[in-house]
mmCIF file of C-alpha atoms and ligand atoms in Angstrom:
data_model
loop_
_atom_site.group_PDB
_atom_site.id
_atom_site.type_symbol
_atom_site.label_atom_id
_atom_site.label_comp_id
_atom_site.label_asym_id
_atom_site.label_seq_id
_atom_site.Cartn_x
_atom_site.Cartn_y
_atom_site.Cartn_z
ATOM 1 C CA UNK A 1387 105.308 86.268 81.423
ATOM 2 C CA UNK A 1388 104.360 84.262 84.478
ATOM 3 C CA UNK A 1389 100.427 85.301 84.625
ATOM 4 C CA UNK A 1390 98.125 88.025 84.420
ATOM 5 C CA UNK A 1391 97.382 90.312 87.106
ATOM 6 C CA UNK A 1392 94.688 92.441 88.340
ATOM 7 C CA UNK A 1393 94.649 94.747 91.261
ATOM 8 C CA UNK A 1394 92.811 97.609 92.513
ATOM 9 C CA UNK A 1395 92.727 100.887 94.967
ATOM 10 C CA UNK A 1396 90.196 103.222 95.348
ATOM 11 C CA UNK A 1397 91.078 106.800 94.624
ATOM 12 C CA UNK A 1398 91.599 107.908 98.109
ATOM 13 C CA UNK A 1399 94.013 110.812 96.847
ATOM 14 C CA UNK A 1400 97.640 110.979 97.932
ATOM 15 C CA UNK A 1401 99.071 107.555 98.901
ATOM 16 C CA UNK A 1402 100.386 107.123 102.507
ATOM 17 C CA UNK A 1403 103.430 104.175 103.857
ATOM 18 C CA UNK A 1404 100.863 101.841 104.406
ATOM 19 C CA UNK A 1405 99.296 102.171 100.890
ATOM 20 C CA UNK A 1406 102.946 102.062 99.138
ATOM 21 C CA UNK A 1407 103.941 99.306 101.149
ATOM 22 C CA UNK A 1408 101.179 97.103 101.733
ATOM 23 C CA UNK A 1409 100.661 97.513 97.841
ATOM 24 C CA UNK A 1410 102.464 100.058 95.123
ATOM 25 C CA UNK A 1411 106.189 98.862 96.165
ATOM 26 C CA UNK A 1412 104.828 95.486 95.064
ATOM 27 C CA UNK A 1413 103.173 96.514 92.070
ATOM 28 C CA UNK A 1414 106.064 97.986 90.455
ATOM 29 C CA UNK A 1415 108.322 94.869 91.051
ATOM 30 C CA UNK A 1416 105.708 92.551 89.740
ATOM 31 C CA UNK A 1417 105.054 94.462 86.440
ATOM 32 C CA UNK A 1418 108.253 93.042 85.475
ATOM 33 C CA UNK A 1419 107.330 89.743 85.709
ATOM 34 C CA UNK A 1420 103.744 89.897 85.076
ATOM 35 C CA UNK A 1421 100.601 91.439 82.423
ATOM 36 C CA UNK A 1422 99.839 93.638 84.917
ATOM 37 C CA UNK A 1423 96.625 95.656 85.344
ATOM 38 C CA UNK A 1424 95.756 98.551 87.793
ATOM 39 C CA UNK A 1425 92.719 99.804 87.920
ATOM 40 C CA UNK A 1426 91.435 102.711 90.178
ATOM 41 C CA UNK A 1427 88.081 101.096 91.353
ATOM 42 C CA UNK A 1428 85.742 104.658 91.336
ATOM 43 C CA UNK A 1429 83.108 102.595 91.391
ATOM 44 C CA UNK A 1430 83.906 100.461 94.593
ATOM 45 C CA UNK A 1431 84.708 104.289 96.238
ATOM 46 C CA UNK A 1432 81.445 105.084 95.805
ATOM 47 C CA UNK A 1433 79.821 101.573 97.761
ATOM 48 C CA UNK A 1434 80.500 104.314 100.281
ATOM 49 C CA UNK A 1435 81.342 107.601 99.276
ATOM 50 C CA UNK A 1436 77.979 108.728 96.815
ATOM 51 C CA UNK A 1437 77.390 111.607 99.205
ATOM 52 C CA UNK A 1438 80.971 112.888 98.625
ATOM 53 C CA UNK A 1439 81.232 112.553 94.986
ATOM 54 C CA UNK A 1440 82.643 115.803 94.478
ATOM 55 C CA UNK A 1441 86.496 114.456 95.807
ATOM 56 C CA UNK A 1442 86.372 111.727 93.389
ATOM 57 C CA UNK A 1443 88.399 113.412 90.241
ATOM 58 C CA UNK A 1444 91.121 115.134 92.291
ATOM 59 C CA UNK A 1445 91.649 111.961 94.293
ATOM 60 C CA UNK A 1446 92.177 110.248 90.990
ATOM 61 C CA UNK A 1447 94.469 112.669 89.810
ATOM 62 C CA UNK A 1448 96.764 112.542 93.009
ATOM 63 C CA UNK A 1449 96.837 108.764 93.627
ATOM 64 C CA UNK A 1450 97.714 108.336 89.674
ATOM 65 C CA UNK A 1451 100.417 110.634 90.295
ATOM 66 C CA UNK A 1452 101.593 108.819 93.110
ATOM 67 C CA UNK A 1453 101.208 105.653 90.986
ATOM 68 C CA UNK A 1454 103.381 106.900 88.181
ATOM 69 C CA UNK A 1455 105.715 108.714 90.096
ATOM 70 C CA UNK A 1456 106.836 105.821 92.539
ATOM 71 C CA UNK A 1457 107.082 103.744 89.016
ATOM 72 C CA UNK A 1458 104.098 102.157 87.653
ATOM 73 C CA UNK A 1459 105.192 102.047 83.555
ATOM 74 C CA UNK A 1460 102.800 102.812 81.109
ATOM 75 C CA UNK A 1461 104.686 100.773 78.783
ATOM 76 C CA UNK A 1462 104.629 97.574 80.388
ATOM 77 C CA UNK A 1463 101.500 97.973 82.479
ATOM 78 C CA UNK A 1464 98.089 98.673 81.616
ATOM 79 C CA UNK A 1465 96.229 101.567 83.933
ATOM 80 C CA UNK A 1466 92.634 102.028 83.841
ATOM 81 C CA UNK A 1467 89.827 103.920 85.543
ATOM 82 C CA UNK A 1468 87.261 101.263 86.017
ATOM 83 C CA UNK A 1469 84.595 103.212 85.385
ATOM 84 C CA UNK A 1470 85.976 104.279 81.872
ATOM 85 C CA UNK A 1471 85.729 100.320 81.390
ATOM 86 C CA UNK A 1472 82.076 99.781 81.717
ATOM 87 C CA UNK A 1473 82.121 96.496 80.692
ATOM 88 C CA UNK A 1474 83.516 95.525 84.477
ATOM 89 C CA UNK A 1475 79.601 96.906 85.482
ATOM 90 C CA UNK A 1476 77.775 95.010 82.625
ATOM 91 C CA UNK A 1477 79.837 91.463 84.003
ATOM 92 C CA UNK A 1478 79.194 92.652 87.454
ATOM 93 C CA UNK A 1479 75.312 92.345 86.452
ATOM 94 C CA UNK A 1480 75.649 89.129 84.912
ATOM 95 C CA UNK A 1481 77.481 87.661 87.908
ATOM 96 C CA UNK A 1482 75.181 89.278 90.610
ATOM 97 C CA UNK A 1483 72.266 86.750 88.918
ATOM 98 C CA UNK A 1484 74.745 83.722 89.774
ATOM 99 C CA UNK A 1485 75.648 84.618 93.377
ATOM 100 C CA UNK A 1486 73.666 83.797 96.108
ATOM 101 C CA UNK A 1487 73.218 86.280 98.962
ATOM 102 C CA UNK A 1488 74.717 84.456 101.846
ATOM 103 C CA UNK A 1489 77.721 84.937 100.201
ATOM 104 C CA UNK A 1490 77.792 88.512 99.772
ATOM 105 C CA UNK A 1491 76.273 88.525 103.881
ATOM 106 C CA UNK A 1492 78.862 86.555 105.437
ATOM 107 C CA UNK A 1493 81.597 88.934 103.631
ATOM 108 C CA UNK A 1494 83.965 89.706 107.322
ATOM 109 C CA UNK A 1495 84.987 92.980 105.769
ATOM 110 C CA UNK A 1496 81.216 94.264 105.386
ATOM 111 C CA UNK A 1497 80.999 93.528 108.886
ATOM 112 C CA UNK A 1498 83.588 95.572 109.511
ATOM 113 C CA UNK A 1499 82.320 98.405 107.956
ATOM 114 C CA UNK A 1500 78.798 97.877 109.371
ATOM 115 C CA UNK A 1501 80.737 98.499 112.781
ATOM 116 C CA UNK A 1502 82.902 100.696 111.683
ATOM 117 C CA UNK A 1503 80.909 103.326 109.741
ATOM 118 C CA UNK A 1504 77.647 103.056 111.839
ATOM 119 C CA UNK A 1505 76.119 101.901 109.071
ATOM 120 C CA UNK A 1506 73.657 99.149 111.067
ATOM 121 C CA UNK A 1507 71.016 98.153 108.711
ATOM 122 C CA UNK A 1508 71.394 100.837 105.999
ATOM 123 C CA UNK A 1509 73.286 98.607 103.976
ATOM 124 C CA UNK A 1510 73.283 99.830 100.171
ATOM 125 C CA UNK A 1511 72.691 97.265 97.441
ATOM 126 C CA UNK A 1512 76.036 98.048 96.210
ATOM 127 C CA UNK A 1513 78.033 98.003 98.888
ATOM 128 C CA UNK A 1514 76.743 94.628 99.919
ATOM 129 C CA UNK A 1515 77.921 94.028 95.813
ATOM 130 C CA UNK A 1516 81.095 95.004 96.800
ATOM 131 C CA UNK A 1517 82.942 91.689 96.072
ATOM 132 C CA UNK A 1518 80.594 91.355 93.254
ATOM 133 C CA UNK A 1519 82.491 94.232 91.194
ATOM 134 C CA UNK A 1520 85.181 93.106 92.424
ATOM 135 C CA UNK A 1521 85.541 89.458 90.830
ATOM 136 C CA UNK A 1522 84.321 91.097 87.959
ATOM 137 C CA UNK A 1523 87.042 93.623 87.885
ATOM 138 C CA UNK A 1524 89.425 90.476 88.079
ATOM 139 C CA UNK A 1525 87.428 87.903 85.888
ATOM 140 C CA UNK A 1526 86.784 90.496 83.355
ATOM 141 C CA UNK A 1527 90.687 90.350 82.521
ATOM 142 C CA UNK A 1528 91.040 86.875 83.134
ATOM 143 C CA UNK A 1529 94.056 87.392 85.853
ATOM 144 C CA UNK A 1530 94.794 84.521 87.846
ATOM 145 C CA UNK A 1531 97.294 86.064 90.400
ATOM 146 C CA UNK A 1532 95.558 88.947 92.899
ATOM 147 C CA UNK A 1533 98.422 90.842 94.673
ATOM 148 C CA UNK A 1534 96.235 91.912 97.629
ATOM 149 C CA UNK A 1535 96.939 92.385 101.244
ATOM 150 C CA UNK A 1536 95.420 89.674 103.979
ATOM 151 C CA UNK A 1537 91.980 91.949 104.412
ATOM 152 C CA UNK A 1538 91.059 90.841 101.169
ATOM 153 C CA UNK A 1539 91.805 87.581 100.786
ATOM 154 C CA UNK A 1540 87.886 86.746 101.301
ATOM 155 C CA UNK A 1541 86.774 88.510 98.318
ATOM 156 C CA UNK A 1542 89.457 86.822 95.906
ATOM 157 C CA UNK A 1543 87.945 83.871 97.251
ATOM 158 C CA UNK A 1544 84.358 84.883 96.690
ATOM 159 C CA UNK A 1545 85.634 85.756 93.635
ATOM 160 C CA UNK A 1546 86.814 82.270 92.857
ATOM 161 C CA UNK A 1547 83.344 80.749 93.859
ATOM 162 C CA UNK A 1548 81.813 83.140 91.376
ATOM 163 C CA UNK A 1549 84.185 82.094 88.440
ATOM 164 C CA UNK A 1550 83.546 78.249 89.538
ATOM 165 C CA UNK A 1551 80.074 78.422 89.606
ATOM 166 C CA UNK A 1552 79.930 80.366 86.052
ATOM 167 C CA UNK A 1553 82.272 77.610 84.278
ATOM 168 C CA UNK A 1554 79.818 75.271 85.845
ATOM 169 C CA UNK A 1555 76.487 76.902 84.973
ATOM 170 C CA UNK A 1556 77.980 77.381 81.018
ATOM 171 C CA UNK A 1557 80.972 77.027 79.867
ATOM 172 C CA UNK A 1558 84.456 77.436 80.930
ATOM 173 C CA UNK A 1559 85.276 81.084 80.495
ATOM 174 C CA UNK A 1560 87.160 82.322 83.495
ATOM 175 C CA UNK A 1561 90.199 81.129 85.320
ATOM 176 C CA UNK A 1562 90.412 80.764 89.276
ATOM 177 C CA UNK A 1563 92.383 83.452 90.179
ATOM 178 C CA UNK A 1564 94.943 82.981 93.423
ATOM 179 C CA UNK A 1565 95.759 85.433 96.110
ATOM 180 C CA UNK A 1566 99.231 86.575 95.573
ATOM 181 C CA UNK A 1567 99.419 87.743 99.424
ATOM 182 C CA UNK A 1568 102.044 90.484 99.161
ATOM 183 C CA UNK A 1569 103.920 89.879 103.092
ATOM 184 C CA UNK A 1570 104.272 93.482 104.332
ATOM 185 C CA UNK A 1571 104.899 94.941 107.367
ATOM 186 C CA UNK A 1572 101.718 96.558 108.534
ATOM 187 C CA UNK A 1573 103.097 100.669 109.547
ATOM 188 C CA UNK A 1574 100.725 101.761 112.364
ATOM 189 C CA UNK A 1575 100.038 105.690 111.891
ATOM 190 C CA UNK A 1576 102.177 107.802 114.024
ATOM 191 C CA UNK A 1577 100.249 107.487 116.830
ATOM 192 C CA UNK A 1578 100.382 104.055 116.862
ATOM 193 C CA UNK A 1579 96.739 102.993 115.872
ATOM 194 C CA UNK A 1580 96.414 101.711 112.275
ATOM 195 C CA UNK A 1581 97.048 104.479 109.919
ATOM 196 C CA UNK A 1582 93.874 106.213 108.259
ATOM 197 C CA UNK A 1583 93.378 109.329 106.848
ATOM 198 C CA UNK A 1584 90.442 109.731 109.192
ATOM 199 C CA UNK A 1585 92.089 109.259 111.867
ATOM 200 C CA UNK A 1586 94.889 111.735 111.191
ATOM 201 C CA UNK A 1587 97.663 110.350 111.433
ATOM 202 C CA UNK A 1588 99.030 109.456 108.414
ATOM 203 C CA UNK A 1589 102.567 109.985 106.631
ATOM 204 C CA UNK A 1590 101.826 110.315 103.364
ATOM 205 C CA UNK A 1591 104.850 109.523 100.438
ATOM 206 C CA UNK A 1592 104.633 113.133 98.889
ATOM 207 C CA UNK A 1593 104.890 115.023 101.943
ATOM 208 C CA UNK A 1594 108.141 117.245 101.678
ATOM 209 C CA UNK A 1595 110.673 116.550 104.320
ATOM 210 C CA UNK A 1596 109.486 119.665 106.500
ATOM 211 C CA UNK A 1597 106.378 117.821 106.878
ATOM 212 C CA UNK A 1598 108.467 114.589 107.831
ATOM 213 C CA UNK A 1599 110.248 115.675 110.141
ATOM 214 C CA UNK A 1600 107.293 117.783 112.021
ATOM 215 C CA UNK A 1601 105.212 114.399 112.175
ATOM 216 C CA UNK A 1602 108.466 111.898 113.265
ATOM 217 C CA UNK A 1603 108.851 114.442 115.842
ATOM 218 C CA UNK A 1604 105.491 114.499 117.339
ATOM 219 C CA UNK A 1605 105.492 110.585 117.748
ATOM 220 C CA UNK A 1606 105.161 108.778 120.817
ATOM 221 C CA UNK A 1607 107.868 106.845 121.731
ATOM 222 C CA UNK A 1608 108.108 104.537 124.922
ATOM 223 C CA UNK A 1609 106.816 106.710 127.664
ATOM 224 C CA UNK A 1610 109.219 105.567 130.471
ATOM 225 C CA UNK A 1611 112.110 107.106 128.381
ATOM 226 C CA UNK A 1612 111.643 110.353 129.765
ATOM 227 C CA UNK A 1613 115.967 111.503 129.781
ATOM 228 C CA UNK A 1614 117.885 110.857 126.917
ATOM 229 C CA UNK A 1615 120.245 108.186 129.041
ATOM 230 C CA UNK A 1616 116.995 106.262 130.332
ATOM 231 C CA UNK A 1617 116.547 102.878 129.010
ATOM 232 C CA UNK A 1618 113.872 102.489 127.033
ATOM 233 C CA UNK A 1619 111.871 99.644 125.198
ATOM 234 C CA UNK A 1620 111.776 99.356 121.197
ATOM 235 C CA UNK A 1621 109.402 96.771 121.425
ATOM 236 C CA UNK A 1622 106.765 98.824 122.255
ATOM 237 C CA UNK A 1623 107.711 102.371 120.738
ATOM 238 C CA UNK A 1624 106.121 103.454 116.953
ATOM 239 C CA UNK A 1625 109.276 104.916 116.199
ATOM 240 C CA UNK A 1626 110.919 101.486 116.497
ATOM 241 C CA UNK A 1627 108.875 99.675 114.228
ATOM 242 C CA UNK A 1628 109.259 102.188 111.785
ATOM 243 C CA UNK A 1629 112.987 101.991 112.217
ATOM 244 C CA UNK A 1630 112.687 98.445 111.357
ATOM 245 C CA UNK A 1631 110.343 98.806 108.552
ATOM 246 C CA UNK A 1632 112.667 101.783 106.953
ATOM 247 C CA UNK A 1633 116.233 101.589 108.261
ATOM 248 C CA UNK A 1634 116.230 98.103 108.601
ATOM 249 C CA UNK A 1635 120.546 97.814 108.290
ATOM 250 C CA UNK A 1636 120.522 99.752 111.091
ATOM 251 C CA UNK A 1637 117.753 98.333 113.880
ATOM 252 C CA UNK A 1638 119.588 96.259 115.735
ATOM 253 C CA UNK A 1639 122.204 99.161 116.923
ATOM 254 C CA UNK A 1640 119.115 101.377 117.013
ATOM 255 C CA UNK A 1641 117.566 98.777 119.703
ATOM 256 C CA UNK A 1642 120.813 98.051 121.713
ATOM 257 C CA UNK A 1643 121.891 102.141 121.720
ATOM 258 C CA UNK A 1644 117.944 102.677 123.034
ATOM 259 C CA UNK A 1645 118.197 100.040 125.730
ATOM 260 C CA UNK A 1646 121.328 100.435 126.999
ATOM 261 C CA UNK A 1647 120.175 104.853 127.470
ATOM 262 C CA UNK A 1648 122.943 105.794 124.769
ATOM 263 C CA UNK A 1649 120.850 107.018 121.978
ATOM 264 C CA UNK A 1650 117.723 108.781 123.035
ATOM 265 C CA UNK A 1651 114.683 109.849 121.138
ATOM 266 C CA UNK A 1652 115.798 112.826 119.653
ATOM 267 C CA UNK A 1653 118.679 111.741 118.136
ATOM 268 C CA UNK A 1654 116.246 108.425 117.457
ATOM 269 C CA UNK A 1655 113.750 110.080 115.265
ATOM 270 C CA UNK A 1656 116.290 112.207 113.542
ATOM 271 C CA UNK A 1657 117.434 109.122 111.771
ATOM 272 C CA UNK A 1658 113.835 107.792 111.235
ATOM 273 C CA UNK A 1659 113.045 111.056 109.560
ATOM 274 C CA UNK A 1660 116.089 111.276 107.091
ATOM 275 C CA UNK A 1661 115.867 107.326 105.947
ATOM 276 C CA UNK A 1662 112.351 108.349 105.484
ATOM 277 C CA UNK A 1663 113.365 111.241 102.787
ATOM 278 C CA UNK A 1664 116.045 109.298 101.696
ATOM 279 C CA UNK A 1665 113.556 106.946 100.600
ATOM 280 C CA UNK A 1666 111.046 109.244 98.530
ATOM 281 C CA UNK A 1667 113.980 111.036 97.354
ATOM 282 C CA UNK A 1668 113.235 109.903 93.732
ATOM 283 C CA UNK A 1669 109.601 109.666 94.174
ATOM 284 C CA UNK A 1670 109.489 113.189 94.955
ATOM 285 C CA UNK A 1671 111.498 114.723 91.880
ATOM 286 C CA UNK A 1672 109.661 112.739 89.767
ATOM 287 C CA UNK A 1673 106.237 113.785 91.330
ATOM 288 C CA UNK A 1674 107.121 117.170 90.213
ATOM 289 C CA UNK A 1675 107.371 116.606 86.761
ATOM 290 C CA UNK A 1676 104.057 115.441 86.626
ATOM 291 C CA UNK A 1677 102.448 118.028 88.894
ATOM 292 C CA UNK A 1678 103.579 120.447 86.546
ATOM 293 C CA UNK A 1679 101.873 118.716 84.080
ATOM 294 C CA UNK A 1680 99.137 116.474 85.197
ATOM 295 C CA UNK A 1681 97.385 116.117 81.985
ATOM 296 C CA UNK A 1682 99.987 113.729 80.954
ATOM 297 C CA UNK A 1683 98.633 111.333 83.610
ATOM 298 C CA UNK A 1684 95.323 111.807 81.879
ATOM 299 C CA UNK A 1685 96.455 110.702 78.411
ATOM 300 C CA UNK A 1686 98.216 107.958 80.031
ATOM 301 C CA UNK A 1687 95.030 106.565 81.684
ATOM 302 C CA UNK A 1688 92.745 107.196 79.134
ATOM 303 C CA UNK A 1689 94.833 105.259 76.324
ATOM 304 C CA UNK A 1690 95.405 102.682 79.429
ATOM 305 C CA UNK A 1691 91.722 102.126 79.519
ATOM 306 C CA UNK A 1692 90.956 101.996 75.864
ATOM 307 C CA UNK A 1693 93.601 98.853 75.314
ATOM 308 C CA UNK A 1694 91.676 97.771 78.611
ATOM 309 C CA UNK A 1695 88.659 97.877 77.134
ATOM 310 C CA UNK A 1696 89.287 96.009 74.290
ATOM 311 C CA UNK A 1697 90.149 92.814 76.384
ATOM 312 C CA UNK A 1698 87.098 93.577 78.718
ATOM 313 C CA UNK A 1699 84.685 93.834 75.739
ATOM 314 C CA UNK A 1700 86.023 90.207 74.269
ATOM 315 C CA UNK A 1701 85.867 88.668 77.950
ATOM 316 C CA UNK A 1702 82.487 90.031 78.296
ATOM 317 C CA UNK A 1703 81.245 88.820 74.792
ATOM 318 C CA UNK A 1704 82.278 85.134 75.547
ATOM 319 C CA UNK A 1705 80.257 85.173 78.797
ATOM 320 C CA UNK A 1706 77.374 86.739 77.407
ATOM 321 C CA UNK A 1707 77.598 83.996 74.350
ATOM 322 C CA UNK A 1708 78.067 81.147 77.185
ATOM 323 C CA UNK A 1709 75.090 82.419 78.917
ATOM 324 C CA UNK A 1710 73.157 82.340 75.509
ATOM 325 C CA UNK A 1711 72.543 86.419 75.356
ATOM 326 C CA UNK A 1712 73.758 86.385 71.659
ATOM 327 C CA UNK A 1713 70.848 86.728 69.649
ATOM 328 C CA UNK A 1714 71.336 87.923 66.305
HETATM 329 N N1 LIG B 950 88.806 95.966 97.454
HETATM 330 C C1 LIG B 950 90.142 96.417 97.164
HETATM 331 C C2 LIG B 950 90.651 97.237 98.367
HETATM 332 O O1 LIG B 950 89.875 97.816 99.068
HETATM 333 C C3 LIG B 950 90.186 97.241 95.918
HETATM 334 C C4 LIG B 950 89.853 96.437 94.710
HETATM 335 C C5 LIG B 950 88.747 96.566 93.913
HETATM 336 C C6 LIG B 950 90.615 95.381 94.175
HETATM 337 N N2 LIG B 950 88.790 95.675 92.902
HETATM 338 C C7 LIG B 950 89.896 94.912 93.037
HETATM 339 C C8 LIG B 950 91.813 94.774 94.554
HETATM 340 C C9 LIG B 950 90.374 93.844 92.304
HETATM 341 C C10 LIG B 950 92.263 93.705 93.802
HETATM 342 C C11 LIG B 950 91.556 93.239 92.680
HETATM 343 O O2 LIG B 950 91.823 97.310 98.572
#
């Protein structure tokens, strides 16, 4: 095995492109390689969901489908529910005593979300603990790869600091875990802006090909390509980059056939759609299975987070002896 891993998503429900892409595709290639661990971080969803709390289980239950179903193994990886592993809050604790808060205020994706969610100076205590959790989640496991896309690549380094700062302060307990930066092509939504679930414009990998091939049709493609024999321009048209991204034999014909005004957007998208099918063929038969029976995905996770906790509880116990909190 070539390391221990540890990622995370938040139980946002049914996984769209970008989420398979920018992460699950990876995931199930690295578990053959790796220890892998996936956790679904409840707790980070609620840094800014506790007024919605009531979404919480069924997203859980459809993004472990999703999980499962595009190939995550129970056998060779473990799959927990963070918060059934409270041992990630009870590190989390420890480490918020070590970490100073210009750390956790200079953190670019807080920022973001400040902007982003109004949010101004109504910052919560844990959302500003965000990356807190976070390297605990990590630590907690001792991983020292982090398959994580490029927003996060601050908070596996905060993360870092954290672990240096503890081997420093007591005793060498935790490795310094690396970003495994998982290069992806980013999919915009179908409308082109970044795809969000807010925002509406998301293909998600369970949606039947109906649905498909409704949403491929309503994209935007290059505006000036009004007749079917007009030339057009891939390199600014959605559809393009998705041909690239998911009929990649077949882009370069795609870009000379829209240029030159022989293949117009119809007939375009009509490909787009079925190599998009195509692709969650499998997925989508084996999604079934477990829709029919979802409490199989429960057993799995809750045996997934009992062998988690076991590891968590002896991580935990060596910090907690480093930091002298073993009295008896
Ligand atoms: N912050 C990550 C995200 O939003 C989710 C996450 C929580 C995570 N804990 C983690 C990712 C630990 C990797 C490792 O995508």
């Amino acid at each position: 095995m070539a390391g221990i891993i540890f990622s995370g998503m938040r139980p946002t429900g049914r996984l769209h492109l970008g989420n398979y892409l920018g992460a699950l595709e990876n995931w199930v290639k690295l578990q053959e390689e790796y220890k892998c661990f996936f956790g679904v971080v409840d707790l980070h969803a609620l840094t800014t969901g506790y007024t919605h709390t009531e979404e919480v289980k069924e997203n859980i239950k459809e993004m472990l489908i999703d999980w499962f179903s595009a190939g995550i193994d129970p056998e060779k990886s473990t799959v927990l529910i963070q918060s059934y592993v409270p041992e990630h809050a009870e590190l989390h604790l420890l480490f918020s005593m070590i970490t100073p808060l210009p750390w956790l205020e200079r953190n670019p994706v807080l920022k973001e979300q400040v902007r982003d969610l109004g949010l101004k100076e109504n910052i919560n205590y844990g959302l500003l603990g965000y990356p807190v959790l976070m390297a605990s989640d990590i630590l907690i496991y001792k991983a020292n790869a982090v398959p994580v896309g490029e927003d996060q690549i601050h908070h596996v380094e905060l993360t870092r600091e954290i672990a240096r700062k503890f081997n420093n302060l007591y005793e060498n307990v935790f490795p310094l875990p690396q970003v495994k930066l998982t290069k992806v092509p980013r999919v915009p939504g179908t409308d082109g802006k970044r795809m969000s679930k807010t925002l509406g414009n998301t293909i998600s990998i369970s949606d039947p090909p109906e649905k498909i091939k409704e949403k491929v049709k309503t994209m935007i493609t290059d505006t000036e390509k009004i007749r079917l024999n007009d030339p057009g321009h891939p390199d600014i048209c959605v559809v393009f980059t998705y041909q690239e991204i998911f009929n990649p034999g077949h882009s370069e014909e795609i870009s000379v056939g829209c240029k030159t005004g022989k293949l117009g957007c119809v007939e375009c998208k009509k490909g787009l759609a079925q190599a998009l099918i195509n692709k969650f063929k499998k997925f989508r038969e084996k999604r079934k299975y477990y829709e029919k029976d979802p409490e199989i995905i429960k057993e799995i996770v809750i045996e997934g987070s009992k062998r988690a906790r076991k590891i968590a509880k002896q991580t935990l116990g060596e910090a907690k002896k480093a930091m002298n909190l073993d009295y008896e």
